[in-house]
PDB file of C-alpha atoms in Angstrom:
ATOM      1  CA  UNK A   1       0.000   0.000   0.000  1.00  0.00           C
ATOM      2  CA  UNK A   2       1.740   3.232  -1.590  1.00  0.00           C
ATOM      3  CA  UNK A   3      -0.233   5.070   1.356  1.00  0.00           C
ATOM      4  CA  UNK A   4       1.287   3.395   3.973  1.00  0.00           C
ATOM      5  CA  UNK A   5       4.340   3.386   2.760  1.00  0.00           C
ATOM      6  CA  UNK A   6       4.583   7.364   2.511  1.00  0.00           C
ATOM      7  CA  UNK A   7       2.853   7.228   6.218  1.00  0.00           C
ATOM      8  CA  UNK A   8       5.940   5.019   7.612  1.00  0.00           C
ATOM      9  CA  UNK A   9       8.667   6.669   5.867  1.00  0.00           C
ATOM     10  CA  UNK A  10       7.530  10.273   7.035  1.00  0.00           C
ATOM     11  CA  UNK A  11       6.970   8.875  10.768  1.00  0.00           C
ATOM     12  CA  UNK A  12      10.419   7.446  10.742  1.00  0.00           C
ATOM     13  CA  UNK A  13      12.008  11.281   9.256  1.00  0.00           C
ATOM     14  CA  UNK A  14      13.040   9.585   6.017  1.00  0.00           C
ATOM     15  CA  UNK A  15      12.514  12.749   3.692  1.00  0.00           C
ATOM     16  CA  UNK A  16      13.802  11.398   0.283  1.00  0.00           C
ATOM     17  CA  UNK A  17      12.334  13.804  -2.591  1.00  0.00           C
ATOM     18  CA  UNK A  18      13.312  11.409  -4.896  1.00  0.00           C
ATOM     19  CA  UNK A  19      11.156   8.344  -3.393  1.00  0.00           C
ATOM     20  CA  UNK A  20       8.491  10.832  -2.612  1.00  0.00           C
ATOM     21  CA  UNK A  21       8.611  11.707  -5.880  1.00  0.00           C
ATOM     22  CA  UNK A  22       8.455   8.494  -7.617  1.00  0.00           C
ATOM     23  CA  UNK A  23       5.361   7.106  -4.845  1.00  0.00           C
ATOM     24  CA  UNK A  24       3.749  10.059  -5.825  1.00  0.00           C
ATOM     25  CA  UNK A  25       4.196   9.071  -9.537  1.00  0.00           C
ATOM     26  CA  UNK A  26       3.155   5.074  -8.884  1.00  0.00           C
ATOM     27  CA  UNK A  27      -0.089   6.533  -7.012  1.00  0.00           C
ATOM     28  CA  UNK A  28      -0.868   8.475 -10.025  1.00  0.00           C
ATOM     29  CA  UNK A  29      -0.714   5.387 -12.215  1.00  0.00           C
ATOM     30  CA  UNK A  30      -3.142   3.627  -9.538  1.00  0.00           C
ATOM     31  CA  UNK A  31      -5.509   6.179  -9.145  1.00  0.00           C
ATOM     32  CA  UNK A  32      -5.435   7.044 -13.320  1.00  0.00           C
ATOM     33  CA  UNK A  33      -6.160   3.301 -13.887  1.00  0.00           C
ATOM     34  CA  UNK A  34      -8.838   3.395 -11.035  1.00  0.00           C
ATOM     35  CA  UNK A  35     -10.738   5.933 -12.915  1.00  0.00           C
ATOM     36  CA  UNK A  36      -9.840   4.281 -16.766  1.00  0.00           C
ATOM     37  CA  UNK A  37     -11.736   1.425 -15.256  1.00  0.00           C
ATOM     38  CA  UNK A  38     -14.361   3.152 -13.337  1.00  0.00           C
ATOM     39  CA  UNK A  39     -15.301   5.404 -16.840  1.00  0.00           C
ATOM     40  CA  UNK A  40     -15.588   2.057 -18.478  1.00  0.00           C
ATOM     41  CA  UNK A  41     -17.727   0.550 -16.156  1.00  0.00           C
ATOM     42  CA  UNK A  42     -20.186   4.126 -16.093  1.00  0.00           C
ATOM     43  CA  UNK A  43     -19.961   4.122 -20.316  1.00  0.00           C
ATOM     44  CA  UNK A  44     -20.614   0.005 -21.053  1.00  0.00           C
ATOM     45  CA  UNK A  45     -24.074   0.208 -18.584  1.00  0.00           C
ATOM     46  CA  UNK A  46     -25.010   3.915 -20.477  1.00  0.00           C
ATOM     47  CA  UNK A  47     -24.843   1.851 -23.874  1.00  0.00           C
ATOM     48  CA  UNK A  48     -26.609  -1.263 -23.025  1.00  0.00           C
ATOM     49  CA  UNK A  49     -30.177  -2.452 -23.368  1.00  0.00           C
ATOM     50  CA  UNK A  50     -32.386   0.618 -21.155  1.00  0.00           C
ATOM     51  CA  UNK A  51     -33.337  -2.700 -18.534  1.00  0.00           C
ATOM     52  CA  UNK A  52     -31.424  -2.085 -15.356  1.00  0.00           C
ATOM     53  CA  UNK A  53     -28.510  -4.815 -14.481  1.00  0.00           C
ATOM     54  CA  UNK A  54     -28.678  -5.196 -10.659  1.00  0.00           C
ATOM     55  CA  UNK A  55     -25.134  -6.664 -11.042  1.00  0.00           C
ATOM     56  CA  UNK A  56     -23.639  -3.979 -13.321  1.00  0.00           C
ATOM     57  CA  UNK A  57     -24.876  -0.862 -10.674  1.00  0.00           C
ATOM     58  CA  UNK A  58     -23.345  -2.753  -7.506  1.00  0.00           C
ATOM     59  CA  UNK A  59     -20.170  -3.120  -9.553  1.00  0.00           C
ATOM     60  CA  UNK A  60     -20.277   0.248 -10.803  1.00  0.00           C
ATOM     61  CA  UNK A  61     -21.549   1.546  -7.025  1.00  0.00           C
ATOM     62  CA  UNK A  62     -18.378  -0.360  -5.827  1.00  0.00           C
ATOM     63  CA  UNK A  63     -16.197   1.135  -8.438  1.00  0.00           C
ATOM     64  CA  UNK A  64     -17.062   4.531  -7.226  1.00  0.00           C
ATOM     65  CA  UNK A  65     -16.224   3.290  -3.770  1.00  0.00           C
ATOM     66  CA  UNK A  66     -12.995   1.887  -4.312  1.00  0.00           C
ATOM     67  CA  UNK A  67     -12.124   5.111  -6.280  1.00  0.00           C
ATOM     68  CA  UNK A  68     -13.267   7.419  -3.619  1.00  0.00           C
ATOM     69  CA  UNK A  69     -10.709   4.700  -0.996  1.00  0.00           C
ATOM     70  CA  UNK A  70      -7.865   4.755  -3.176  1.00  0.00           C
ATOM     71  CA  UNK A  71      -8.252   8.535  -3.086  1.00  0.00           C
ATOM     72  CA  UNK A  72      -8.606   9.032   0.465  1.00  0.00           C
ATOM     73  CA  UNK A  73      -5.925   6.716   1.501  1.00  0.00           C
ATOM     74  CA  UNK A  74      -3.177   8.636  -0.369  1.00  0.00           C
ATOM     75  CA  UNK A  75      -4.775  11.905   0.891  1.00  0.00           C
ATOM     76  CA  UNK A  76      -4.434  10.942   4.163  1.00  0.00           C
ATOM     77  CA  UNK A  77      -1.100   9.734   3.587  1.00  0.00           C
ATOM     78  CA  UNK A  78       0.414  12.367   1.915  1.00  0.00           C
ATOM     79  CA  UNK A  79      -0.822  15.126   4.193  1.00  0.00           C
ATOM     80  CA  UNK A  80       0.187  13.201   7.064  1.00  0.00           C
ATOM     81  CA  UNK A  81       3.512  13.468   5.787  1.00  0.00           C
ATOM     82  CA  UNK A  82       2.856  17.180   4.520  1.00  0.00           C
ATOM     83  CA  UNK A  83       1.966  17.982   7.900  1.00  0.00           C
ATOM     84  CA  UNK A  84       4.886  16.767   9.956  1.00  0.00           C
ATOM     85  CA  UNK A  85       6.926  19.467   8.760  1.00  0.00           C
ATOM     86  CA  UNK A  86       8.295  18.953   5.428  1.00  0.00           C
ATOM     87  CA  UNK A  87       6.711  20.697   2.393  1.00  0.00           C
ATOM     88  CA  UNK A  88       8.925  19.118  -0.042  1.00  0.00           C
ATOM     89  CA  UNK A  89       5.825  16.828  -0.989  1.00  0.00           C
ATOM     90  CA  UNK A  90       3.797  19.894  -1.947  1.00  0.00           C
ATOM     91  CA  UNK A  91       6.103  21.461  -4.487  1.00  0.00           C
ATOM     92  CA  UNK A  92       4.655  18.279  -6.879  1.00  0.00           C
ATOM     93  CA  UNK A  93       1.842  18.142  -4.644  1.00  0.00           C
ATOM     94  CA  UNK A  94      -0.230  15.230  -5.991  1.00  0.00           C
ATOM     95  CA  UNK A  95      -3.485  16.963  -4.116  1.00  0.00           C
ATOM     96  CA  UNK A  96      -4.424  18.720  -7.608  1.00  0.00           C
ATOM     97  CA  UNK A  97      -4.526  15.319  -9.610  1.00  0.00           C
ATOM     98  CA  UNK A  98      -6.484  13.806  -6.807  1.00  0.00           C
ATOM     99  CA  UNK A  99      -8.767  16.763  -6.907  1.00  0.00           C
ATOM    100  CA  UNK A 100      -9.121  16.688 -10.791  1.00  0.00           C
ATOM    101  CA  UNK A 101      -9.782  12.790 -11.169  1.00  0.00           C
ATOM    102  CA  UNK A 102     -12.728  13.118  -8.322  1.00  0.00           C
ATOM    103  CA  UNK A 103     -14.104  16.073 -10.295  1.00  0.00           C
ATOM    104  CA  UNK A 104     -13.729  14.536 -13.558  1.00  0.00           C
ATOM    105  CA  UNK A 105     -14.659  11.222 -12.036  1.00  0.00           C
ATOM    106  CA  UNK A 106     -18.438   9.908 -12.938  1.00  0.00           C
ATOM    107  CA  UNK A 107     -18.379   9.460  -9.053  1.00  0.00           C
ATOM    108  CA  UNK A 108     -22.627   9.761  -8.523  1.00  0.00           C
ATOM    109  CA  UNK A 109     -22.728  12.407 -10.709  1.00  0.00           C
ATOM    110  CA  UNK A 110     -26.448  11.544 -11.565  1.00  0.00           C
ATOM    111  CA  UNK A 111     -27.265   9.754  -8.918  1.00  0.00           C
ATOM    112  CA  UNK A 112     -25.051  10.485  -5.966  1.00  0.00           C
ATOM    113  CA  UNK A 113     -27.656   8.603  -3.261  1.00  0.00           C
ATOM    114  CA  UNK A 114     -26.077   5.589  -5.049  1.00  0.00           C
ATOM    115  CA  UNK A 115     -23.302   6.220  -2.862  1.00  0.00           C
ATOM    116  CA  UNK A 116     -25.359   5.877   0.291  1.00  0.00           C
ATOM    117  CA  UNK A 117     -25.216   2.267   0.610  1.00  0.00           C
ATOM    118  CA  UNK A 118     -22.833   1.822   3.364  1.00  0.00           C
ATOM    119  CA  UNK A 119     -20.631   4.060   5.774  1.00  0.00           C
ATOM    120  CA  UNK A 120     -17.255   3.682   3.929  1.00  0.00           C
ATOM    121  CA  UNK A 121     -18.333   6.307   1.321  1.00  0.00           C
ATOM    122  CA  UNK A 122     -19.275   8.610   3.561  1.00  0.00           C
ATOM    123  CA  UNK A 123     -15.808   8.065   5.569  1.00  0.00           C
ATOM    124  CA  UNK A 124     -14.173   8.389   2.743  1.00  0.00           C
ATOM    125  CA  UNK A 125     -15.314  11.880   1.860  1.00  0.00           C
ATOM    126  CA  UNK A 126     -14.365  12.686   5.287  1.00  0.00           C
ATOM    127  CA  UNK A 127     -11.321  11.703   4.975  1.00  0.00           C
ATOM    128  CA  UNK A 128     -10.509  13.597   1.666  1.00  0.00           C
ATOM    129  CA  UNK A 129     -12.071  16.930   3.193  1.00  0.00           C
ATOM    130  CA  UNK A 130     -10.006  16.600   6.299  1.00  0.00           C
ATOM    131  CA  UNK A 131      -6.832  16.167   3.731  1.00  0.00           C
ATOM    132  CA  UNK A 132      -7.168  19.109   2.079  1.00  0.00           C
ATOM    133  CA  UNK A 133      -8.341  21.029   5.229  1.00  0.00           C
ATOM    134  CA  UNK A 134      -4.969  19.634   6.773  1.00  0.00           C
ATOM    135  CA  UNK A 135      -2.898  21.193   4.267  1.00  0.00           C
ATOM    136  CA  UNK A 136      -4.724  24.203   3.423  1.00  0.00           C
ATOM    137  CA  UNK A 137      -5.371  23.273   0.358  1.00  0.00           C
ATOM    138  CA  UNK A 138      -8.367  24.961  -0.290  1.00  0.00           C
ATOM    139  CA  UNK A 139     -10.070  23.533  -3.299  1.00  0.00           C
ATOM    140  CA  UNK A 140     -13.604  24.885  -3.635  1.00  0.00           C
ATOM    141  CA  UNK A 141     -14.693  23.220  -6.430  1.00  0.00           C
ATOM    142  CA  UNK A 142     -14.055  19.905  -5.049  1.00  0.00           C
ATOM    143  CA  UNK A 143     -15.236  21.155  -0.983  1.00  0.00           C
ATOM    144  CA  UNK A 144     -19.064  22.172  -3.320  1.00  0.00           C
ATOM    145  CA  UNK A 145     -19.034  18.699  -4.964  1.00  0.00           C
ATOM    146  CA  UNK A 146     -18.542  16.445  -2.338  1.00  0.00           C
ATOM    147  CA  UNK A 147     -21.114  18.611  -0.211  1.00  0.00           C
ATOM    148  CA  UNK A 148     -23.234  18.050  -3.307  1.00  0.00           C
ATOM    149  CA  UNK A 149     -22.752  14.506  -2.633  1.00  0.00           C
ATOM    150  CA  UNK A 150     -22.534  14.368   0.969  1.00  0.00           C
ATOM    151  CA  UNK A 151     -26.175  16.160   1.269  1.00  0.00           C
ATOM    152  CA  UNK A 152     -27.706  13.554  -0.886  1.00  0.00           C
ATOM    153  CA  UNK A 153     -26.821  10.743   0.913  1.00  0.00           C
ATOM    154  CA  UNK A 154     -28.992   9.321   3.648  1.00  0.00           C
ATOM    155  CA  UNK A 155     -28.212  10.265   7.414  1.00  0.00           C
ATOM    156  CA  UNK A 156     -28.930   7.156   8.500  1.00  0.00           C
ATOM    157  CA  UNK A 157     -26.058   5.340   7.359  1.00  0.00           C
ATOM    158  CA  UNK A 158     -23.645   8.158   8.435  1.00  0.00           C
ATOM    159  CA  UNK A 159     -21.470   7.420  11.386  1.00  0.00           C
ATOM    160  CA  UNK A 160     -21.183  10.570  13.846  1.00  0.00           C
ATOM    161  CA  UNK A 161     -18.373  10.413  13.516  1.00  0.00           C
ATOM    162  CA  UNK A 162     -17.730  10.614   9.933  1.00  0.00           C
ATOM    163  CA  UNK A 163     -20.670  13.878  10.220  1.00  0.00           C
ATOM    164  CA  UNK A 164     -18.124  15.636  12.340  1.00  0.00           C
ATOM    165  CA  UNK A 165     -14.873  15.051  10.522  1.00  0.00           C
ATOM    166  CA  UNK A 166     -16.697  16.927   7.085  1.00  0.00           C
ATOM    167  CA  UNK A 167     -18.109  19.857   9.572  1.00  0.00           C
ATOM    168  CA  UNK A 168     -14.316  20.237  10.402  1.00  0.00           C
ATOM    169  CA  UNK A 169     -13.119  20.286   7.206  1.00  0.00           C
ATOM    170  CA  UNK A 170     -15.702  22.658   6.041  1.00  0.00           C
ATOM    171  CA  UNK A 171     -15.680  24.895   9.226  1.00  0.00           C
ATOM    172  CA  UNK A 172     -11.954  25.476   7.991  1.00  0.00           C
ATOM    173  CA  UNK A 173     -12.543  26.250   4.663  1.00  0.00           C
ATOM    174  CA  UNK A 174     -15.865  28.830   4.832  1.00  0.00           C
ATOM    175  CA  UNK A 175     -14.055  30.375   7.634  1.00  0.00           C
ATOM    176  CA  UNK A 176     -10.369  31.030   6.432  1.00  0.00           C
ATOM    177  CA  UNK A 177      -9.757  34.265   5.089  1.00  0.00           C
ATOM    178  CA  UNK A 178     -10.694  34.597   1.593  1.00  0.00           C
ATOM    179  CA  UNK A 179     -13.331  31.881   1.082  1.00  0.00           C
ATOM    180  CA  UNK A 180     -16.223  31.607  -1.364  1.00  0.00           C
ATOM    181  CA  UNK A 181     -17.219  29.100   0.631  1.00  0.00           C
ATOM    182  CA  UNK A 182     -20.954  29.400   2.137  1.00  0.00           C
ATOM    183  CA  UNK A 183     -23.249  27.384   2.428  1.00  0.00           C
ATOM    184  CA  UNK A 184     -22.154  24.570   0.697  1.00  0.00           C
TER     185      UNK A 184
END
């Protein structure tokens, strides 16, 4: 696990740019090939016969999840390491590609109550937020589409837990200096 693996080196002090570097490049590939497979997935049930395929839309549903884990694990790893000190990791900062594949992701994007299946979306978005919160990275577009999503999933299945880890993360982003945050 590339996430774990950026997690133990920057807990040990092991700052090597160049093996930050070339994790950040491998999780690229991952995440890249994640979404290659995810888009395939969304397109081949678009052009098929208009009957629904049970099957297909839990695949597809658990595509979206295992995008949405993939992206929140190296989130959390990289600004784990981000935040202990060393901003070396930020001058390539892999947050923007992370950012662009979830926006550019099919990720619910008609239907984002698909999602609401099971807590492990909903931790995952919490996890992302707090990423970007943690680094001040302050991406709005992606804070307004996973609040998009986040609203339209049911309460119910969302852990307290996971409800106040995305009120952090937006309580630091609509009130920072700056922010065209509100509301969202």
């Amino acid at each position: 696990d590339i996430g774990g693996m950026v997690v133990a080196y920057a807990r040990a002090g092991v700052w090597d740019e160049v093996m930050f570097t070339k994790l950040d490049h491998i999780s690229r590939g991952l995440v890249q090939r994640s979404l290659e497979c995810l888009r395939t997935t969304s397109s081949s049930s678009s052009s098929s016969s208009s009957e629904p395929n049970p099957g297909h839309a839990k695949c597809c549903r658990q595509g979206e999840i295992d995008l949405l884990g993939d992206v929140a694990s190296l989130c959390m790893a990289f600004s784990y390491a981000e935040s202990k000190g060393r901003s070396m990791i930020r001058a390539g900062s892999i947050f923007p590609f992370l950012s662009g594949v979830l926006l550019s992701s099919p990720i619910s994007s008609s239907s984002p109550s698909s999602l609401s299946g099971g807590t492990s979306a909903t931790r995952h978005i919490a996890n992302i937020l707090n990423s970007f919160a943690r680094t001040r990275i302050w991406d709005e577009a992606l804070f307004r589409r996973l609040s998009t999503i986040v609203r339209m999933m049911q309460p119910v299945h969302t852990p307290a837990q996971d409800i106040a880890k995305i009120v952090n993360a937006y309580s630091q982003a609509t009130t920072r200096v700056g922010s065209g945050l509100r509301d969202t």
